[in-house]
C-alpha positions as a LaTeX table, in Angstrom:
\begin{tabular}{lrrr}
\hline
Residue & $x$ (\AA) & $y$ (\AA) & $z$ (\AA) \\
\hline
Unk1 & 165.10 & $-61.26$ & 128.32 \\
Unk2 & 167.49 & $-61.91$ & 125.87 \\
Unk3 & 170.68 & $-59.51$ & 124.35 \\
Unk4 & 169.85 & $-58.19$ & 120.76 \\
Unk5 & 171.07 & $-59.70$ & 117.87 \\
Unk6 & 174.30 & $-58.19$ & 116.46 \\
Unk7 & 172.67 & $-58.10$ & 112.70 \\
Unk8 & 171.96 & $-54.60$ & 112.98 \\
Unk9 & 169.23 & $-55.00$ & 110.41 \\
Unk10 & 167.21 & $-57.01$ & 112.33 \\
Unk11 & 163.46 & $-56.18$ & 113.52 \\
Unk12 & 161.22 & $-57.60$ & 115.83 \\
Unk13 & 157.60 & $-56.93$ & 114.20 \\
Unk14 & 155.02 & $-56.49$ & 116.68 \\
Unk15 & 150.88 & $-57.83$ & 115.63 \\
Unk16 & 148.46 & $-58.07$ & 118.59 \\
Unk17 & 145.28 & $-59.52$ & 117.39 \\
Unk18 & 142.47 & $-60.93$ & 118.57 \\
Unk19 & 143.30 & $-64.35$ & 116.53 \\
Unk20 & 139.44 & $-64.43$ & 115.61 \\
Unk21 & 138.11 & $-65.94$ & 112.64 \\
Unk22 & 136.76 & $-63.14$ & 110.87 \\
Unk23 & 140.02 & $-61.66$ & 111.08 \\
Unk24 & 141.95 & $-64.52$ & 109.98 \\
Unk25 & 142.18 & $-63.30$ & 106.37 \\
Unk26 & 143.24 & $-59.87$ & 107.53 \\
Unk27 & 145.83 & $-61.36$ & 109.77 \\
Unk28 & 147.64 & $-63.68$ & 107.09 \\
Unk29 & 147.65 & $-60.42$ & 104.79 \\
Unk30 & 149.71 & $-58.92$ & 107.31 \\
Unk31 & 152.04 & $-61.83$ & 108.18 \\
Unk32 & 152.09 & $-62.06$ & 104.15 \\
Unk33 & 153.39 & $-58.21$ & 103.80 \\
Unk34 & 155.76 & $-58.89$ & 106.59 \\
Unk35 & 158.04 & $-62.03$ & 105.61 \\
Unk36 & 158.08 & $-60.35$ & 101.99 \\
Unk37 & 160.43 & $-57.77$ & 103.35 \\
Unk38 & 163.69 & $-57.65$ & 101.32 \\
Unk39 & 167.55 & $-57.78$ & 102.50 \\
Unk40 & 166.34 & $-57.51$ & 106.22 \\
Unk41 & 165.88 & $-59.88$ & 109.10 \\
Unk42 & 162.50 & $-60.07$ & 110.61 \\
Unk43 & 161.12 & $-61.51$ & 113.70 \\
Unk44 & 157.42 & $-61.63$ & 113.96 \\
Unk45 & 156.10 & $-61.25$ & 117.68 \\
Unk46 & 151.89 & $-62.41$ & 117.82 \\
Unk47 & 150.26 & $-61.41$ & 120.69 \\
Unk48 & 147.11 & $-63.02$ & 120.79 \\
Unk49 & 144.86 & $-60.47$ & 123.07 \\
Unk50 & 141.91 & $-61.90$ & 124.97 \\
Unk51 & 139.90 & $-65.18$ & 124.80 \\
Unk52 & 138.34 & $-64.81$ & 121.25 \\
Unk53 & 140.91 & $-66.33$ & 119.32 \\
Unk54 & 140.41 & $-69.42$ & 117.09 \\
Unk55 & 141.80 & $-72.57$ & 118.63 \\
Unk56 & 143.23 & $-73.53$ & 114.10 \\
Unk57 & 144.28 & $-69.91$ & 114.10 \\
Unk58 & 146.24 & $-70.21$ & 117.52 \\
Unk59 & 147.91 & $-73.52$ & 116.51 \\
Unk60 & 148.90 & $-72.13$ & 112.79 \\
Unk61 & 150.54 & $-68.87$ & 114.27 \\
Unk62 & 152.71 & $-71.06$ & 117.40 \\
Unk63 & 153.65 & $-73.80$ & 114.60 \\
Unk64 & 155.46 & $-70.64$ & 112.36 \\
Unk65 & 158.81 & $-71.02$ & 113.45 \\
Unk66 & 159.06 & $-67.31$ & 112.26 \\
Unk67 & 156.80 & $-66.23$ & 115.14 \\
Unk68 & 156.84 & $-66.00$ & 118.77 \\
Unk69 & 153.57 & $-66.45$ & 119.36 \\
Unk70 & 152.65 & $-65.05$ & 122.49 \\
Unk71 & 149.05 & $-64.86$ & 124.53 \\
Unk72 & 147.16 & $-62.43$ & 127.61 \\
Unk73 & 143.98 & $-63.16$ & 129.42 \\
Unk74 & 142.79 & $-60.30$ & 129.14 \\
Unk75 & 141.38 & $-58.57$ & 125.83 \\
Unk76 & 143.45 & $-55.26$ & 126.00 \\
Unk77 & 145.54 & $-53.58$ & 122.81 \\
Unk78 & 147.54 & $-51.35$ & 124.90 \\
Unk79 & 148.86 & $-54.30$ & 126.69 \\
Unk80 & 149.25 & $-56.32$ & 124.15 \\
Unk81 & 152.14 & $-53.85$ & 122.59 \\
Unk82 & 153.12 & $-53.64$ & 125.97 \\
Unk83 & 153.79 & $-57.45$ & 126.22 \\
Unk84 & 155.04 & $-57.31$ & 122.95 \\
Unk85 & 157.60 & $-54.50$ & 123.38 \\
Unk86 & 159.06 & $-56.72$ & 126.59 \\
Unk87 & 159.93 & $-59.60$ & 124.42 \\
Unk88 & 161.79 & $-57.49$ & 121.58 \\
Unk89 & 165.44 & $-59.60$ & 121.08 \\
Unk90 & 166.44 & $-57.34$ & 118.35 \\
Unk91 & 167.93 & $-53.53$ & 117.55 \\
Unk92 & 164.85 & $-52.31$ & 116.16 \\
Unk93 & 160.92 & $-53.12$ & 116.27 \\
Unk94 & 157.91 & $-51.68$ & 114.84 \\
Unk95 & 154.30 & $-52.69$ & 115.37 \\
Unk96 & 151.30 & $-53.47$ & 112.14 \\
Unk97 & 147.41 & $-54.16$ & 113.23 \\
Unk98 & 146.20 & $-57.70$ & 111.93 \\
Unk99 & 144.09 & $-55.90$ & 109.57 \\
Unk100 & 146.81 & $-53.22$ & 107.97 \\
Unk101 & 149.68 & $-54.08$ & 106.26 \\
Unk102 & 152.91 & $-52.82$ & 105.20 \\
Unk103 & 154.60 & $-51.81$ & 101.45 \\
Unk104 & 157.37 & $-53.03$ & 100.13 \\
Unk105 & 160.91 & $-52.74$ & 101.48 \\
Unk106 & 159.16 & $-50.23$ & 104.15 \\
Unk107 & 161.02 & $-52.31$ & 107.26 \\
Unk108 & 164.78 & $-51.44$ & 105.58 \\
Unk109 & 164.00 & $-47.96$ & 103.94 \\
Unk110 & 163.61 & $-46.76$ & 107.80 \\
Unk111 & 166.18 & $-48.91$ & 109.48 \\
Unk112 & 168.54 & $-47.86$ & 106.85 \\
Unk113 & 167.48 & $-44.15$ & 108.21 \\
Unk114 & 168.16 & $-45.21$ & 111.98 \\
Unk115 & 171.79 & $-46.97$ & 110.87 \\
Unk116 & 173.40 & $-43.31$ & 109.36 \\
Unk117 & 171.49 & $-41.39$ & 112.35 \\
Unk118 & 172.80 & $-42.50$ & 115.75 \\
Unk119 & 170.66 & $-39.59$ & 117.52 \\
Unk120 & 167.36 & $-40.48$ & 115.71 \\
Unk121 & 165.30 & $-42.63$ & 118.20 \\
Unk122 & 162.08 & $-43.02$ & 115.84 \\
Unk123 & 161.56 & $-42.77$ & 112.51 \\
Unk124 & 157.92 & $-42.03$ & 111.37 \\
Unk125 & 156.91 & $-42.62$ & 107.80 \\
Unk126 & 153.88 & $-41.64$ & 106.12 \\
Unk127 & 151.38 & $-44.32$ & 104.68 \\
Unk128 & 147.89 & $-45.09$ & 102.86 \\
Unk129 & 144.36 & $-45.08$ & 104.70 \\
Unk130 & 142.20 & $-47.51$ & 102.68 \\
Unk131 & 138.19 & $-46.93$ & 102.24 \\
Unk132 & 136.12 & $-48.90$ & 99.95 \\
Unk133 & 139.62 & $-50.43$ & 97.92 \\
Unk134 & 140.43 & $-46.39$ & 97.46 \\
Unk135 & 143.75 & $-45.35$ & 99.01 \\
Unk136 & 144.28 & $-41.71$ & 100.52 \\
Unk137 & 147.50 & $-40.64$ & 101.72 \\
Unk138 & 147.49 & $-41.00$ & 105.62 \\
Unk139 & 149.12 & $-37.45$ & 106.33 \\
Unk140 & 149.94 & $-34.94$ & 103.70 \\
Unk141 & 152.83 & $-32.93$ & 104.24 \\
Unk142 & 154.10 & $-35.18$ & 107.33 \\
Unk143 & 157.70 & $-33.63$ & 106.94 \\
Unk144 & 156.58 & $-30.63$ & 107.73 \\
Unk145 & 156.04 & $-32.27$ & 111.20 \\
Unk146 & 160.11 & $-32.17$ & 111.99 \\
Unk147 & 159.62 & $-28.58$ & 112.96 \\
Unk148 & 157.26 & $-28.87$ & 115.72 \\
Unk149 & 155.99 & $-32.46$ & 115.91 \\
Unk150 & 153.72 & $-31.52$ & 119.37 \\
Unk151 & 152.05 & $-28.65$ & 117.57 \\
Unk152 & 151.61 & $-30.76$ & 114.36 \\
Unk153 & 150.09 & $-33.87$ & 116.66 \\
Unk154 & 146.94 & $-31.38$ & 117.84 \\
Unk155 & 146.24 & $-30.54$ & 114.12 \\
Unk156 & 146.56 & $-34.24$ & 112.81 \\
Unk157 & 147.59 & $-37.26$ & 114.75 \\
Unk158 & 150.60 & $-38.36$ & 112.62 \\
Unk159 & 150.85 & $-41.41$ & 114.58 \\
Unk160 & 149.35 & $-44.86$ & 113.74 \\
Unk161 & 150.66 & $-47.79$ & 114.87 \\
Unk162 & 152.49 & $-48.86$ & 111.75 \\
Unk163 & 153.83 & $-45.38$ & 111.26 \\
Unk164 & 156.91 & $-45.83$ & 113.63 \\
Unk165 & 160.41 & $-48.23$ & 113.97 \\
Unk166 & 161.69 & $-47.84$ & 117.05 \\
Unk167 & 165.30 & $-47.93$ & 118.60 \\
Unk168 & 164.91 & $-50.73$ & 121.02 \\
Unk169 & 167.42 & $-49.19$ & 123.58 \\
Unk170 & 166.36 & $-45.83$ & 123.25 \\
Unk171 & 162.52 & $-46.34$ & 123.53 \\
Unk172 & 162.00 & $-48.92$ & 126.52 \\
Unk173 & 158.82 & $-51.06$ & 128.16 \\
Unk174 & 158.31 & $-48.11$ & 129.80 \\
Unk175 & 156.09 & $-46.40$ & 127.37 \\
Unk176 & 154.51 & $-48.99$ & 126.56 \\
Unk177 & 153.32 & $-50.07$ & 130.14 \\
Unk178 & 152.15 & $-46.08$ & 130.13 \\
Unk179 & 149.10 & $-46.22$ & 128.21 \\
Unk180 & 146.09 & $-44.92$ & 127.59 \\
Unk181 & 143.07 & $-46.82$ & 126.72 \\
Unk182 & 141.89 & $-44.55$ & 124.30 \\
Unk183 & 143.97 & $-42.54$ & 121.40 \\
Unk184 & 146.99 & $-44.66$ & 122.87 \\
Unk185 & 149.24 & $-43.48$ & 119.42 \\
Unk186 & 148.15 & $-40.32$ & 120.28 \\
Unk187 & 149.76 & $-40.66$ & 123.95 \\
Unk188 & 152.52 & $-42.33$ & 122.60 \\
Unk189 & 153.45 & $-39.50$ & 120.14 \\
Unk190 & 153.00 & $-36.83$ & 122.50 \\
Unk191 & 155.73 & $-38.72$ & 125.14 \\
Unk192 & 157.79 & $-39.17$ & 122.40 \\
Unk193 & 157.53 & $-35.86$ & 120.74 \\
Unk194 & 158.82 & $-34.34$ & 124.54 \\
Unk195 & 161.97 & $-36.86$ & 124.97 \\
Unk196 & 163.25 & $-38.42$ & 122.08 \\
Unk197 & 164.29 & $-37.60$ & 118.63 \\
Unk198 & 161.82 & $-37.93$ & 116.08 \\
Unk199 & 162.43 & $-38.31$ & 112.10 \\
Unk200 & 159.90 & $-38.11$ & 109.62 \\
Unk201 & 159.56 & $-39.61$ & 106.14 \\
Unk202 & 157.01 & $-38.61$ & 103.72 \\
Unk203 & 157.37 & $-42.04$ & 102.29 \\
Unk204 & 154.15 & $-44.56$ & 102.13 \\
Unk205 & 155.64 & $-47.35$ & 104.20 \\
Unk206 & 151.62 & $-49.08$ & 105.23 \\
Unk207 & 148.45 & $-49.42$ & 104.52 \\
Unk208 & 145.66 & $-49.05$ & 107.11 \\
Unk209 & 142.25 & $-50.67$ & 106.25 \\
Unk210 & 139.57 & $-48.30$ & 107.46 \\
Unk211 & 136.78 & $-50.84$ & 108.16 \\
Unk212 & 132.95 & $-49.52$ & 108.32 \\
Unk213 & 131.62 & $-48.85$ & 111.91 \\
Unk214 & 133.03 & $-46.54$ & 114.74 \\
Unk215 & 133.05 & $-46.95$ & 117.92 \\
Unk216 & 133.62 & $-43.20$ & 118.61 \\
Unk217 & 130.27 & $-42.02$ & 118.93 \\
Unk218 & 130.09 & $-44.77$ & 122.28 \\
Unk219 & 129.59 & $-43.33$ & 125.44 \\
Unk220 & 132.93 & $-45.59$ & 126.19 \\
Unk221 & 134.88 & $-43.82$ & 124.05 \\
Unk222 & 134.02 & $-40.42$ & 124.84 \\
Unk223 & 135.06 & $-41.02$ & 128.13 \\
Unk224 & 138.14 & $-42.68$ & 127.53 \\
Unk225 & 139.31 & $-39.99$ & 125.38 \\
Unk226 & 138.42 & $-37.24$ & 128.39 \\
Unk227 & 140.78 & $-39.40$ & 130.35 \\
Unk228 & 142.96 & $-39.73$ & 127.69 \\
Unk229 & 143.07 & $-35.72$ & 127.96 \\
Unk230 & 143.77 & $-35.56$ & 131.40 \\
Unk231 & 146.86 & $-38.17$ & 130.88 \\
Unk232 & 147.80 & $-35.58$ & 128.14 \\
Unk233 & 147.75 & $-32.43$ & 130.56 \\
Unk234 & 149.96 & $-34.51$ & 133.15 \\
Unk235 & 152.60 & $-34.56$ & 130.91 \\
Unk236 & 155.48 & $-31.59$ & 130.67 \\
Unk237 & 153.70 & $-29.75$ & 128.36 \\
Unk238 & 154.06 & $-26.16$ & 126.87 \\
Unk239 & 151.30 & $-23.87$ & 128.13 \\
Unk240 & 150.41 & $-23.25$ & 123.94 \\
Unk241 & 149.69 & $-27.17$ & 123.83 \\
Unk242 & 148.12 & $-27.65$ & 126.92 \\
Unk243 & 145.19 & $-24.80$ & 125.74 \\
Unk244 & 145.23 & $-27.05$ & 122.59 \\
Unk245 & 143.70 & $-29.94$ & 124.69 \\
Unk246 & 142.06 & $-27.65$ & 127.41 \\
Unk247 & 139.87 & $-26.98$ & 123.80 \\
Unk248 & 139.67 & $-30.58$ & 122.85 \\
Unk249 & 138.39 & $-31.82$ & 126.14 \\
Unk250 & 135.71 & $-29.12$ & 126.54 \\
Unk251 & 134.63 & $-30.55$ & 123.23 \\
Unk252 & 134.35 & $-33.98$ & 124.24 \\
Unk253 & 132.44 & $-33.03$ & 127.12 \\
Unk254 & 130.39 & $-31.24$ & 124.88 \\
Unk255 & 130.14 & $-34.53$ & 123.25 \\
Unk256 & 129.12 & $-36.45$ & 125.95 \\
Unk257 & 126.35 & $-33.67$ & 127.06 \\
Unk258 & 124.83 & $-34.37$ & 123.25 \\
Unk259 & 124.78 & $-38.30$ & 123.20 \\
Unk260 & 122.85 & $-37.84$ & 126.52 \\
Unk261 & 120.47 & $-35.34$ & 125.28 \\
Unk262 & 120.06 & $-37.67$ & 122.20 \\
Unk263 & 118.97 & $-40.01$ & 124.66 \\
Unk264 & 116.69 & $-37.95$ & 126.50 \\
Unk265 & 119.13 & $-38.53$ & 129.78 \\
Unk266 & 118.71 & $-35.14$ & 131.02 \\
Unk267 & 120.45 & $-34.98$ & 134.10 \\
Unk268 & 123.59 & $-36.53$ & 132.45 \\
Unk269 & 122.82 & $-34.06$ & 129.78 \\
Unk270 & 123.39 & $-31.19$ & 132.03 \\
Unk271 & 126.23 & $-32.54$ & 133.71 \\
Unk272 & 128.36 & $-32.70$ & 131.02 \\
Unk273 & 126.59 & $-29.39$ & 129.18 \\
Unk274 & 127.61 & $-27.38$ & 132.88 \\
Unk275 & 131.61 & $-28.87$ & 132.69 \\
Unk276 & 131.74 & $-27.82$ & 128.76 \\
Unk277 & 130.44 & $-24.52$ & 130.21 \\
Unk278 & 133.17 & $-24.07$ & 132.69 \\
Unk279 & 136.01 & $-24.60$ & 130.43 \\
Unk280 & 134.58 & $-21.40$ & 128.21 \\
Unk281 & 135.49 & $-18.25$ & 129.47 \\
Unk282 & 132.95 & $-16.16$ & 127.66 \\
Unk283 & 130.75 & $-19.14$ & 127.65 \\
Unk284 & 129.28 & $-18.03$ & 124.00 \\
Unk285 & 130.15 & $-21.21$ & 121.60 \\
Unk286 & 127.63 & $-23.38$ & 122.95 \\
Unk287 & 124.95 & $-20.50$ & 123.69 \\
Unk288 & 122.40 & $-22.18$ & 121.44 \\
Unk289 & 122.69 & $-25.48$ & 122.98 \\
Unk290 & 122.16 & $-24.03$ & 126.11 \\
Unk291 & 118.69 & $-23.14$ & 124.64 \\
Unk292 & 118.30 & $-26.16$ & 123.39 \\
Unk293 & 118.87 & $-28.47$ & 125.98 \\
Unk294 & 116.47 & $-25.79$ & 128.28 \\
Unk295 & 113.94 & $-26.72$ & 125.34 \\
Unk296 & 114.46 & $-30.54$ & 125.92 \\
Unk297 & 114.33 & $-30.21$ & 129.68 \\
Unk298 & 110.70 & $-28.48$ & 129.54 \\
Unk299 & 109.17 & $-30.40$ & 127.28 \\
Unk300 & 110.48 & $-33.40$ & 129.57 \\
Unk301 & 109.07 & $-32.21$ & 132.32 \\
Unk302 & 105.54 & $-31.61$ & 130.77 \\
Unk303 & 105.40 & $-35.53$ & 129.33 \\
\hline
\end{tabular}
């Protein structure tokens, strides 16, 4: 591991990608948006995440001497940052998805913040979501987040993964190698939000490309996120917060008790409608789908 450089404006940018060919466009983008920077040092840290890559787009990211180019077996995001965070050599670093990419002179405007503000661990900025070549702001009225950034995390994750620059010896491997498999920014924030200083800037510092297709609607992913809940209520958490995801979770297991319905998987159905059920004390919201998955059950029974 080696000491951080003394050029305080130096950053180690963090991409983990799966080096694929289809996102090899994407990918350069990001690179592209990175080394145009101004009046800041960057190092660019590649993790290439899994066995997918493309052997021409593994040899063209180790031949940049601007990147270390670094590679895991196995195909996993989470430790890919993880990796990634380990091998930070600078004062600050920040992380961009291969297929977002950051605005101009976004790297300094937030180190500059973290150079006057010794007691400021993170500074999160605000930034575009892009659908269809239209650009949205990503979180209006993110400032407003300084006042209570847990309570403003359960309204509207203000956490993507370019959002954030990070004092490198104030936030550690050790939230990184912490994850969760599923909202991991989400995670993150929440740690954060409970033991380090936060700032927030309601300046556009990236873009994030909203492709077409979700995998939220999986079975995969509603489970992941029921775990990620259950990560979430381990942590130190004010009782007002932790009824904030007592409320989310019963939803996703209403969630899951749907997609198995949908699928005519009745006993799974139940399952999942019975948990939802014992999280409601009055047991009233999902009432009707009580009736209807009593509806389902019968008319399975009579095919």
């Amino acid at each position: 591991y080696q000491m951080h450089s003394t050029n305080s404006t130096s950053v180690n940018v963090i991409i983990p990608t799966l080096a694929c060919k289809k996102r090899a466009a994407s990918l350069r983008n990001a690179i592209r948006s990175i080394k145009q920077q101004k009046n800041v040092q960057v190092k660019i840290i590649v993790v290439i995440n899994g066995n997918l890559y493309h052997d021409n787009i593994r040899d063209e990211l180790t031949s940049d001497p601007q990147i270390n180019c670094l590679f895991q077996d196995e195909g996993n995001a989470p430790k890919a940052q993880a990796l990634g965070r380990g091998n930070v050599t600078e004062p600050y670093f920040c992380f961009l998805d291969d297929d977002d990419e950051l605005v101009s002179d976004s790297l300094l405007n937030r180190i500059q913040i973290l150079e006057k503000n010794s007691d400021v661990d993170v500074v999160v900025c605000n930034g575009y979501r892009e659908i269809n070549n239209a650009r949205e702001i990503f979180y209006p009225r993110i400032e407003e987040c300084e006042k209570d950034p847990l309570d403003a995390l359960f309204k509207q994750n203000w956490m993507a993964s370019a959002s954030g620059i990070y004092r490198a010896n104030s936030i550690g491997v050790e939230y990184f190698d912490d994850y969760a498999r599923y909202m991991e920014w989400t995670y993150m924030a929440a740690k954060l939000a409970l033991t380090r200083r936060i700032h927030f800037v309601d300046v556009p510092c990236f873009v994030v490309k909203d492709t077409a297709g979700s995998i939220s609607k999986s079975d995969d992913y509603l489970f992941g996120i029921i775990e990620t809940f259950d990560k979430l209520l381990n942590l130190n958490l004010p009782i007002r917060i932790r009824q904030k995801i007592l409320l989310k979770k019963r939803s996703a297991f209403h969630d899951l008790s749907s997609f198995y319905l949908n699928k005519l998987s009745i006993k799974e159905a139940w399952q999942y409608h019975l948990a939802s059920l014992g999280m409601d004390r009055l047991g009233f919201e999902y009432a009707l789908f009580t009736i209807k998955i009593l509806r389902t059950s019968l008319q399975n029974d009579w095919q």
